PDB file of C-alpha atoms in Angstrom:
ATOM      1  CA  MET F 349     -44.856 -70.559  48.738  1.00  0.00           C
ATOM      2  CA  THR F 350     -44.704 -69.091  52.744  1.00  0.00           C
ATOM      3  CA  ASP F 351     -47.263 -67.314  54.001  1.00  0.00           C
ATOM      4  CA  GLU F 352     -46.485 -63.247  54.816  1.00  0.00           C
ATOM      5  CA  SER F 353     -46.074 -63.517  57.960  1.00  0.00           C
ATOM      6  CA  SER F 354     -43.860 -66.144  58.184  1.00  0.00           C
ATOM      7  CA  PRO F 355     -40.265 -65.463  58.252  1.00  0.00           C
ATOM      8  CA  LYS F 356     -38.562 -65.711  54.666  1.00  0.00           C
ATOM      9  CA  HIS F 357     -36.469 -68.749  53.854  1.00  0.00           C
ATOM     10  CA  ALA F 358     -32.762 -67.588  52.182  1.00  0.00           C
ATOM     11  CA  ILE F 359     -30.353 -70.629  51.725  1.00  0.00           C
ATOM     12  CA  VAL F 360     -26.860 -69.949  51.120  1.00  0.00           C
ATOM     13  CA  VAL F 361     -24.752 -72.308  48.904  1.00  0.00           C
ATOM     14  CA  ARG F 362     -21.122 -72.330  49.260  1.00  0.00           C
ATOM     15  CA  GLY F 363     -17.781 -74.028  48.055  1.00  0.00           C
ATOM     16  CA  GLY F 364     -15.799 -74.635  45.225  1.00  0.00           C
ATOM     17  CA  TRP F 365     -12.101 -72.233  45.607  1.00  0.00           C
ATOM     18  CA  ASP F 366     -11.117 -70.905  48.556  1.00  0.00           C
ATOM     19  CA  GLY F 367      -9.403 -68.237  47.049  1.00  0.00           C
ATOM     20  CA  HIS F 368     -12.579 -66.492  47.231  1.00  0.00           C
ATOM     21  CA  MET F 369     -13.426 -67.146  50.491  1.00  0.00           C
ATOM     22  CA  PRO F 370     -16.603 -68.677  50.647  1.00  0.00           C
ATOM     23  CA  VAL F 371     -16.931 -69.217  54.028  1.00  0.00           C
ATOM     24  CA  GLU F 372     -16.210 -66.169  55.229  1.00  0.00           C
ATOM     25  CA  SER F 373     -17.424 -63.755  52.783  1.00  0.00           C
ATOM     26  CA  THR F 374     -21.274 -65.724  53.232  1.00  0.00           C
ATOM     27  CA  GLU F 375     -21.026 -65.291  57.229  1.00  0.00           C
ATOM     28  CA  MET F 376     -21.067 -61.654  56.383  1.00  0.00           C
ATOM     29  CA  PHE F 377     -24.293 -61.610  55.096  1.00  0.00           C
ATOM     30  CA  ILE F 378     -25.966 -64.124  57.280  1.00  0.00           C
ATOM     31  CA  PRO F 379     -26.457 -61.653  60.419  1.00  0.00           C
ATOM     32  CA  PHE F 380     -28.224 -58.881  57.821  1.00  0.00           C
ATOM     33  CA  LEU F 381     -29.927 -61.283  56.454  1.00  0.00           C
ATOM     34  CA  GLU F 382     -31.768 -62.653  60.192  1.00  0.00           C
ATOM     35  CA  GLU F 383     -32.013 -59.132  60.777  1.00  0.00           C
ATOM     36  CA  ASN F 384     -34.004 -58.401  58.195  1.00  0.00           C
ATOM     37  CA  GLY F 385     -36.275 -61.364  59.007  1.00  0.00           C
ATOM     38  CA  TYR F 386     -34.771 -64.467  57.498  1.00  0.00           C
ATOM     39  CA  THR F 387     -33.404 -67.501  58.552  1.00  0.00           C
ATOM     40  CA  VAL F 388     -30.994 -69.196  56.729  1.00  0.00           C
ATOM     41  CA  ASP F 389     -29.930 -72.482  56.148  1.00  0.00           C
ATOM     42  CA  VAL F 390     -26.203 -73.275  54.724  1.00  0.00           C
ATOM     43  CA  TYR F 391     -25.031 -75.668  52.454  1.00  0.00           C
ATOM     44  CA  GLU F 392     -21.545 -76.593  51.238  1.00  0.00           C
ATOM     45  CA  ASP F 393     -22.310 -78.064  47.621  1.00  0.00           C
ATOM     46  CA  PRO F 394     -25.292 -77.275  45.366  1.00  0.00           C
ATOM     47  CA  ALA F 395     -26.947 -80.644  45.941  1.00  0.00           C
ATOM     48  CA  VAL F 396     -30.068 -78.680  47.802  1.00  0.00           C
ATOM     49  CA  TYR F 397     -31.063 -77.783  44.101  1.00  0.00           C
ATOM     50  CA  ALA F 398     -31.978 -80.733  43.447  1.00  0.00           C
ATOM     51  CA  ASP F 399     -34.485 -81.121  46.269  1.00  0.00           C
ATOM     52  CA  ALA F 400     -37.928 -79.946  45.487  1.00  0.00           C
ATOM     53  CA  ASP F 401     -39.313 -80.068  48.947  1.00  0.00           C
ATOM     54  CA  VAL F 402     -36.438 -77.802  49.929  1.00  0.00           C
ATOM     55  CA  MET F 403     -36.333 -75.208  47.067  1.00  0.00           C
ATOM     56  CA  SER F 404     -40.411 -74.631  46.890  1.00  0.00           C
ATOM     57  CA  GLY F 405     -39.807 -73.119  50.392  1.00  0.00           C
ATOM     58  CA  VAL F 406     -37.066 -71.406  49.358  1.00  0.00           C
ATOM     59  CA  ASP F 407     -37.505 -67.440  49.129  1.00  0.00           C
ATOM     60  CA  LEU F 408     -33.606 -66.219  48.094  1.00  0.00           C
ATOM     61  CA  ILE F 409     -30.675 -68.086  47.276  1.00  0.00           C
ATOM     62  CA  VAL F 410     -26.901 -66.644  48.229  1.00  0.00           C
ATOM     63  CA  GLN F 411     -24.714 -68.555  45.859  1.00  0.00           C
ATOM     64  CA  CYS F 412     -20.918 -68.184  46.843  1.00  0.00           C
ATOM     65  CA  ASN F 413     -19.181 -71.478  44.605  1.00  0.00           C
ATOM     66  CA  THR F 414     -16.084 -70.986  42.727  1.00  0.00           C
ATOM     67  CA  MET F 415     -14.987 -72.966  39.541  1.00  0.00           C
ATOM     68  CA  ASN F 416     -17.322 -75.793  40.876  1.00  0.00           C
ATOM     69  CA  VAL F 417     -19.442 -78.223  39.020  1.00  0.00           C
ATOM     70  CA  ILE F 418     -23.046 -79.201  39.260  1.00  0.00           C
ATOM     71  CA  GLN F 419     -24.870 -81.775  38.624  1.00  0.00           C
ATOM     72  CA  LYS F 420     -27.921 -82.547  35.692  1.00  0.00           C
ATOM     73  CA  PRO F 421     -30.440 -82.929  38.453  1.00  0.00           C
ATOM     74  CA  GLU F 422     -28.963 -80.019  40.271  1.00  0.00           C
ATOM     75  CA  ILE F 423     -29.013 -77.202  37.417  1.00  0.00           C
ATOM     76  CA  ALA F 424     -32.539 -78.683  36.448  1.00  0.00           C
ATOM     77  CA  GLY F 425     -33.506 -78.033  40.478  1.00  0.00           C
ATOM     78  CA  LEU F 426     -32.424 -74.328  40.505  1.00  0.00           C
ATOM     79  CA  ARG F 427     -33.757 -73.257  37.330  1.00  0.00           C
ATOM     80  CA  ALA F 428     -37.263 -74.579  38.345  1.00  0.00           C
ATOM     81  CA  ALA F 429     -37.262 -73.069  41.288  1.00  0.00           C
ATOM     82  CA  ILE F 430     -36.309 -69.354  40.188  1.00  0.00           C
ATOM     83  CA  GLU F 431     -38.887 -69.954  37.252  1.00  0.00           C
ATOM     84  CA  ALA F 432     -41.093 -70.235  40.263  1.00  0.00           C
ATOM     85  CA  GLY F 433     -39.943 -67.416  42.206  1.00  0.00           C
ATOM     86  CA  THR F 434     -37.372 -68.005  44.279  1.00  0.00           C
ATOM     87  CA  GLY F 435     -34.537 -65.146  43.675  1.00  0.00           C
ATOM     88  CA  ILE F 436     -30.767 -65.659  43.654  1.00  0.00           C
ATOM     89  CA  ALA F 437     -28.099 -63.417  44.405  1.00  0.00           C
ATOM     90  CA  GLY F 438     -24.320 -63.883  44.760  1.00  0.00           C
ATOM     91  CA  TRP F 439     -20.748 -61.560  44.080  1.00  0.00           C
ATOM     92  CA  HIS F 440     -17.576 -61.902  41.957  1.00  0.00           C
ATOM     93  CA  GLY F 441     -16.972 -65.234  40.872  1.00  0.00           C
ATOM     94  CA  GLY F 442     -19.387 -67.517  43.507  1.00  0.00           C
ATOM     95  CA  ILE F 443     -21.939 -66.704  41.077  1.00  0.00           C
ATOM     96  CA  ALA F 444     -20.755 -65.505  37.569  1.00  0.00           C
ATOM     97  CA  ASP F 445     -17.194 -68.317  37.417  1.00  0.00           C
ATOM     98  CA  SER F 446     -19.541 -71.056  38.851  1.00  0.00           C
ATOM     99  CA  TYR F 447     -20.162 -74.395  36.710  1.00  0.00           C
ATOM    100  CA  ARG F 448     -18.958 -73.602  33.739  1.00  0.00           C
ATOM    101  CA  ASN F 449     -19.577 -76.836  32.380  1.00  0.00           C
ATOM    102  CA  GLU F 450     -23.262 -75.974  32.211  1.00  0.00           C
ATOM    103  CA  ALA F 451     -24.699 -73.249  29.858  1.00  0.00           C
ATOM    104  CA  ASP F 452     -27.860 -73.779  31.147  1.00  0.00           C
ATOM    105  CA  TYR F 453     -26.439 -72.405  34.216  1.00  0.00           C
ATOM    106  CA  LEU F 454     -24.704 -69.341  32.212  1.00  0.00           C
ATOM    107  CA  GLN F 455     -28.224 -68.658  30.471  1.00  0.00           C
ATOM    108  CA  LEU F 456     -30.101 -68.286  33.950  1.00  0.00           C
ATOM    109  CA  ILE F 457     -27.380 -66.230  35.791  1.00  0.00           C
ATOM    110  CA  GLY F 458     -26.517 -63.632  31.799  1.00  0.00           C
ATOM    111  CA  GLY F 459     -22.584 -63.210  32.608  1.00  0.00           C
ATOM    112  CA  GLN F 460     -20.089 -65.186  32.532  1.00  0.00           C
ATOM    113  CA  PHE F 461     -16.294 -64.453  33.998  1.00  0.00           C
ATOM    114  CA  ALA F 462     -13.699 -64.744  31.035  1.00  0.00           C
ATOM    115  CA  HIS F 463     -10.915 -62.820  32.290  1.00  0.00           C
ATOM    116  CA  HIS F 464      -9.356 -60.075  35.058  1.00  0.00           C
ATOM    117  CA  PRO F 465      -6.200 -57.968  33.291  1.00  0.00           C
ATOM    118  CA  GLY F 466      -3.394 -58.540  35.468  1.00  0.00           C
ATOM    119  CA  LYS F 467      -0.237 -55.806  36.317  1.00  0.00           C
ATOM    120  CA  HIS F 468       2.381 -55.056  34.446  1.00  0.00           C
ATOM    121  CA  PRO F 469       4.246 -58.185  33.558  1.00  0.00           C
ATOM    122  CA  SER F 470       7.510 -56.825  35.021  1.00  0.00           C
ATOM    123  CA  GLU F 471       5.044 -56.767  38.160  1.00  0.00           C
ATOM    124  CA  LEU F 472       4.066 -60.256  38.403  1.00  0.00           C
ATOM    125  CA  ILE F 473       4.970 -62.139  41.417  1.00  0.00           C
ATOM    126  CA  GLY F 474       2.714 -65.680  40.960  1.00  0.00           C
ATOM    127  CA  GLU F 475       0.026 -64.610  43.579  1.00  0.00           C
ATOM    128  CA  GLN F 476      -3.379 -63.187  43.976  1.00  0.00           C
ATOM    129  CA  VAL F 477      -1.854 -59.791  43.965  1.00  0.00           C
ATOM    130  CA  ASP F 478      -0.778 -59.617  40.465  1.00  0.00           C
ATOM    131  CA  ASN F 479      -4.879 -59.266  39.387  1.00  0.00           C
ATOM    132  CA  TYR F 480      -5.046 -56.513  41.940  1.00  0.00           C
ATOM    133  CA  ILE F 481      -5.228 -53.335  39.864  1.00  0.00           C
ATOM    134  CA  PRO F 482      -7.447 -49.745  40.408  1.00  0.00           C
ATOM    135  CA  TYR F 483     -10.434 -49.010  38.486  1.00  0.00           C
ATOM    136  CA  ARG F 484     -13.204 -47.648  38.561  1.00  0.00           C
ATOM    137  CA  ILE F 485     -17.658 -48.684  39.080  1.00  0.00           C
ATOM    138  CA  ASP F 486     -19.548 -46.331  37.280  1.00  0.00           C
ATOM    139  CA  ILE F 487     -23.618 -46.028  37.464  1.00  0.00           C
ATOM    140  CA  THR F 488     -25.297 -46.358  34.888  1.00  0.00           C
ATOM    141  CA  PRO F 489     -28.714 -43.915  34.292  1.00  0.00           C
ATOM    142  CA  LEU F 490     -30.723 -47.023  35.356  1.00  0.00           C
ATOM    143  CA  GLY F 491     -28.520 -47.594  37.949  1.00  0.00           C
ATOM    144  CA  ARG F 492     -28.769 -44.260  39.479  1.00  0.00           C
ATOM    145  CA  GLU F 493     -32.585 -45.127  39.629  1.00  0.00           C
ATOM    146  CA  HIS F 494     -32.817 -48.005  40.665  1.00  0.00           C
ATOM    147  CA  GLU F 495     -33.465 -48.964  44.560  1.00  0.00           C
ATOM    148  CA  ILE F 496     -29.641 -51.654  44.418  1.00  0.00           C
ATOM    149  CA  THR F 497     -27.627 -48.693  43.553  1.00  0.00           C
ATOM    150  CA  GLN F 498     -29.636 -45.363  43.759  1.00  0.00           C
ATOM    151  CA  GLY F 499     -27.615 -42.602  45.857  1.00  0.00           C
ATOM    152  CA  ILE F 500     -23.861 -44.383  45.397  1.00  0.00           C
ATOM    153  CA  GLU F 501     -21.731 -42.628  43.056  1.00  0.00           C
ATOM    154  CA  ASP F 502     -19.441 -43.855  40.528  1.00  0.00           C
ATOM    155  CA  PHE F 503     -16.206 -45.102  42.981  1.00  0.00           C
ATOM    156  CA  GLU F 504     -12.776 -46.847  42.767  1.00  0.00           C
ATOM    157  CA  LEU F 505     -11.457 -50.597  43.964  1.00  0.00           C
ATOM    158  CA  THR F 506      -7.953 -51.711  43.956  1.00  0.00           C
ATOM    159  CA  THR F 507      -9.121 -55.460  42.889  1.00  0.00           C
ATOM    160  CA  GLU F 508      -9.721 -58.447  40.382  1.00  0.00           C
ATOM    161  CA  GLN F 509     -11.431 -56.361  37.572  1.00  0.00           C
ATOM    162  CA  TYR F 510     -13.852 -58.259  35.706  1.00  0.00           C
ATOM    163  CA  TRP F 511     -14.075 -58.830  32.061  1.00  0.00           C
ATOM    164  CA  VAL F 512     -17.827 -60.662  31.748  1.00  0.00           C
ATOM    165  CA  LEU F 513     -19.559 -62.213  28.700  1.00  0.00           C
ATOM    166  CA  SER F 514     -22.873 -61.227  29.056  1.00  0.00           C
ATOM    167  CA  ASP F 515     -26.350 -60.101  27.050  1.00  0.00           C
ATOM    168  CA  ASP F 516     -28.621 -57.497  26.478  1.00  0.00           C
ATOM    169  CA  LEU F 517     -31.672 -59.256  28.559  1.00  0.00           C
ATOM    170  CA  ASN F 518     -29.611 -58.064  31.686  1.00  0.00           C
ATOM    171  CA  ASP F 519     -30.071 -54.872  33.630  1.00  0.00           C
ATOM    172  CA  VAL F 520     -26.904 -52.699  33.767  1.00  0.00           C
ATOM    173  CA  LEU F 521     -26.886 -50.930  37.239  1.00  0.00           C
ATOM    174  CA  ALA F 522     -22.975 -50.407  37.112  1.00  0.00           C
ATOM    175  CA  THR F 523     -20.205 -50.861  34.405  1.00  0.00           C
ATOM    176  CA  THR F 524     -16.694 -51.054  34.376  1.00  0.00           C
ATOM    177  CA  THR F 525     -14.016 -50.388  31.201  1.00  0.00           C
ATOM    178  CA  LEU F 526     -11.114 -52.771  30.783  1.00  0.00           C
ATOM    179  CA  ASP F 527      -8.216 -50.353  29.743  1.00  0.00           C
ATOM    180  CA  ALA F 528      -5.980 -51.730  26.522  1.00  0.00           C
ATOM    181  CA  ARG F 529      -2.979 -51.426  27.676  1.00  0.00           C
ATOM    182  CA  PRO F 530       0.688 -51.791  25.565  1.00  0.00           C
ATOM    183  CA  TRP F 531       1.332 -55.063  26.698  1.00  0.00           C
ATOM    184  CA  ASP F 532      -2.410 -56.437  26.553  1.00  0.00           C
ATOM    185  CA  GLN F 533      -3.453 -58.588  23.292  1.00  0.00           C
ATOM    186  CA  TRP F 534      -6.967 -56.656  22.563  1.00  0.00           C
ATOM    187  CA  GLN F 535      -6.725 -52.948  20.808  1.00  0.00           C
ATOM    188  CA  ARG F 536      -9.290 -50.735  22.245  1.00  0.00           C
ATOM    189  CA  PRO F 537     -10.690 -50.637  25.356  1.00  0.00           C
ATOM    190  CA  VAL F 538     -13.868 -53.265  26.522  1.00  0.00           C
ATOM    191  CA  THR F 539     -16.714 -52.033  28.539  1.00  0.00           C
ATOM    192  CA  SER F 540     -18.161 -54.799  30.961  1.00  0.00           C
ATOM    193  CA  PRO F 541     -20.972 -54.992  33.115  1.00  0.00           C
ATOM    194  CA  ALA F 542     -20.253 -55.110  36.727  1.00  0.00           C
ATOM    195  CA  ILE F 543     -23.368 -55.216  38.334  1.00  0.00           C
ATOM    196  CA  TRP F 544     -26.654 -56.206  37.144  1.00  0.00           C
ATOM    197  CA  THR F 545     -30.292 -58.118  37.884  1.00  0.00           C
ATOM    198  CA  ARG F 546     -32.093 -60.225  35.575  1.00  0.00           C
ATOM    199  CA  GLN F 547     -35.475 -61.367  35.316  1.00  0.00           C
ATOM    200  CA  TRP F 548     -36.038 -65.246  34.762  1.00  0.00           C
ATOM    201  CA  GLY F 549     -39.492 -66.843  34.878  1.00  0.00           C
ATOM    202  CA  LYS F 550     -41.016 -65.278  37.971  1.00  0.00           C
ATOM    203  CA  GLY F 551     -37.427 -65.133  39.607  1.00  0.00           C
ATOM    204  CA  ARG F 552     -35.289 -62.202  40.052  1.00  0.00           C
ATOM    205  CA  VAL F 553     -30.618 -62.365  39.886  1.00  0.00           C
ATOM    206  CA  PHE F 554     -28.324 -60.349  40.695  1.00  0.00           C
ATOM    207  CA  VAL F 555     -24.636 -60.148  40.092  1.00  0.00           C
ATOM    208  CA  SER F 556     -21.977 -57.607  41.888  1.00  0.00           C
ATOM    209  CA  THR F 557     -18.593 -58.651  40.042  1.00  0.00           C
ATOM    210  CA  ALA F 558     -16.698 -56.733  42.665  1.00  0.00           C
ATOM    211  CA  GLY F 559     -16.263 -59.235  46.001  1.00  0.00           C
ATOM    212  CA  HIS F 560     -12.957 -60.829  45.193  1.00  0.00           C
ATOM    213  CA  ARG F 561     -12.577 -61.337  49.249  1.00  0.00           C
ATOM    214  CA  VAL F 562     -13.754 -60.153  52.459  1.00  0.00           C
ATOM    215  CA  GLU F 563     -11.742 -56.782  52.459  1.00  0.00           C
ATOM    216  CA  VAL F 564     -13.731 -55.692  48.810  1.00  0.00           C
ATOM    217  CA  LEU F 565     -17.227 -56.764  50.649  1.00  0.00           C
ATOM    218  CA  GLU F 566     -16.237 -54.653  53.616  1.00  0.00           C
ATOM    219  CA  ASP F 567     -16.387 -51.471  51.117  1.00  0.00           C
ATOM    220  CA  PRO F 568     -18.914 -49.752  52.036  1.00  0.00           C
ATOM    221  CA  ASN F 569     -19.625 -48.776  48.475  1.00  0.00           C
ATOM    222  CA  VAL F 570     -19.582 -52.957  47.682  1.00  0.00           C
ATOM    223  CA  ARG F 571     -21.373 -54.134  50.848  1.00  0.00           C
ATOM    224  CA  THR F 572     -24.547 -51.300  50.409  1.00  0.00           C
ATOM    225  CA  ILE F 573     -24.803 -52.577  47.100  1.00  0.00           C
ATOM    226  CA  ILE F 574     -25.042 -56.555  48.112  1.00  0.00           C
ATOM    227  CA  GLU F 575     -27.476 -56.033  50.917  1.00  0.00           C
ATOM    228  CA  ARG F 576     -29.769 -54.140  49.198  1.00  0.00           C
ATOM    229  CA  GLY F 577     -29.438 -56.618  45.880  1.00  0.00           C
ATOM    230  CA  LEU F 578     -29.768 -59.602  48.412  1.00  0.00           C
ATOM    231  CA  LEU F 579     -33.213 -58.109  49.402  1.00  0.00           C
ATOM    232  CA  TRP F 580     -33.831 -57.195  46.098  1.00  0.00           C
ATOM    233  CA  ALA F 581     -33.537 -60.411  44.491  1.00  0.00           C
ATOM    234  CA  SER F 582     -35.860 -62.418  47.122  1.00  0.00           C
ATOM    235  CA  ARG F 583     -39.348 -63.485  46.843  1.00  0.00           C
TER     236      ARG F 583
END
């Protein structure tokens, strides 16, 4: 652990699917962390998680690594670090759709992307925009009191709306409800967590499902929530 008088240490672990702009999106938040007293190191894959010497000095992990794979020593190292007090934070698929092959990761994070509804079939053009739909993020009663989301009202976005499979160990700060439209195969609306925190051992987990690309992260509400979430999750 670092001395309280020493700068805090954050690492950015990024990679995976380029559509989520892992480099550009994480670069948005590095200056914020530095302004708040962190030294920041960047890694382009999760191999660092297996390095116990490095991880023992990490206060915060910012992960943006979508649809990738993680090896057994890496997930073991990640869990050990968080159990010992390192925080992990991220957004969208960079944290909620990172390592589908690893159940130990899914348990740690508390939510896994399952689906994002698209536009009407007649509007589809085979591009990412097929899945950009207007939806609302609803702050929960817990979220209205929590330091990450306090003072933020319900807000709307036009981007991917995540259907997340989750459990009730999460402290849900905001939800989103996916409508059941005539062409959908589900028969009633589905409410999913949109922003949540989770305690794992001595470590904290923060997830925002909003954050598909840089333009979404530039939304004032999304950016504020993520910046607060980074600081909250940190040791």
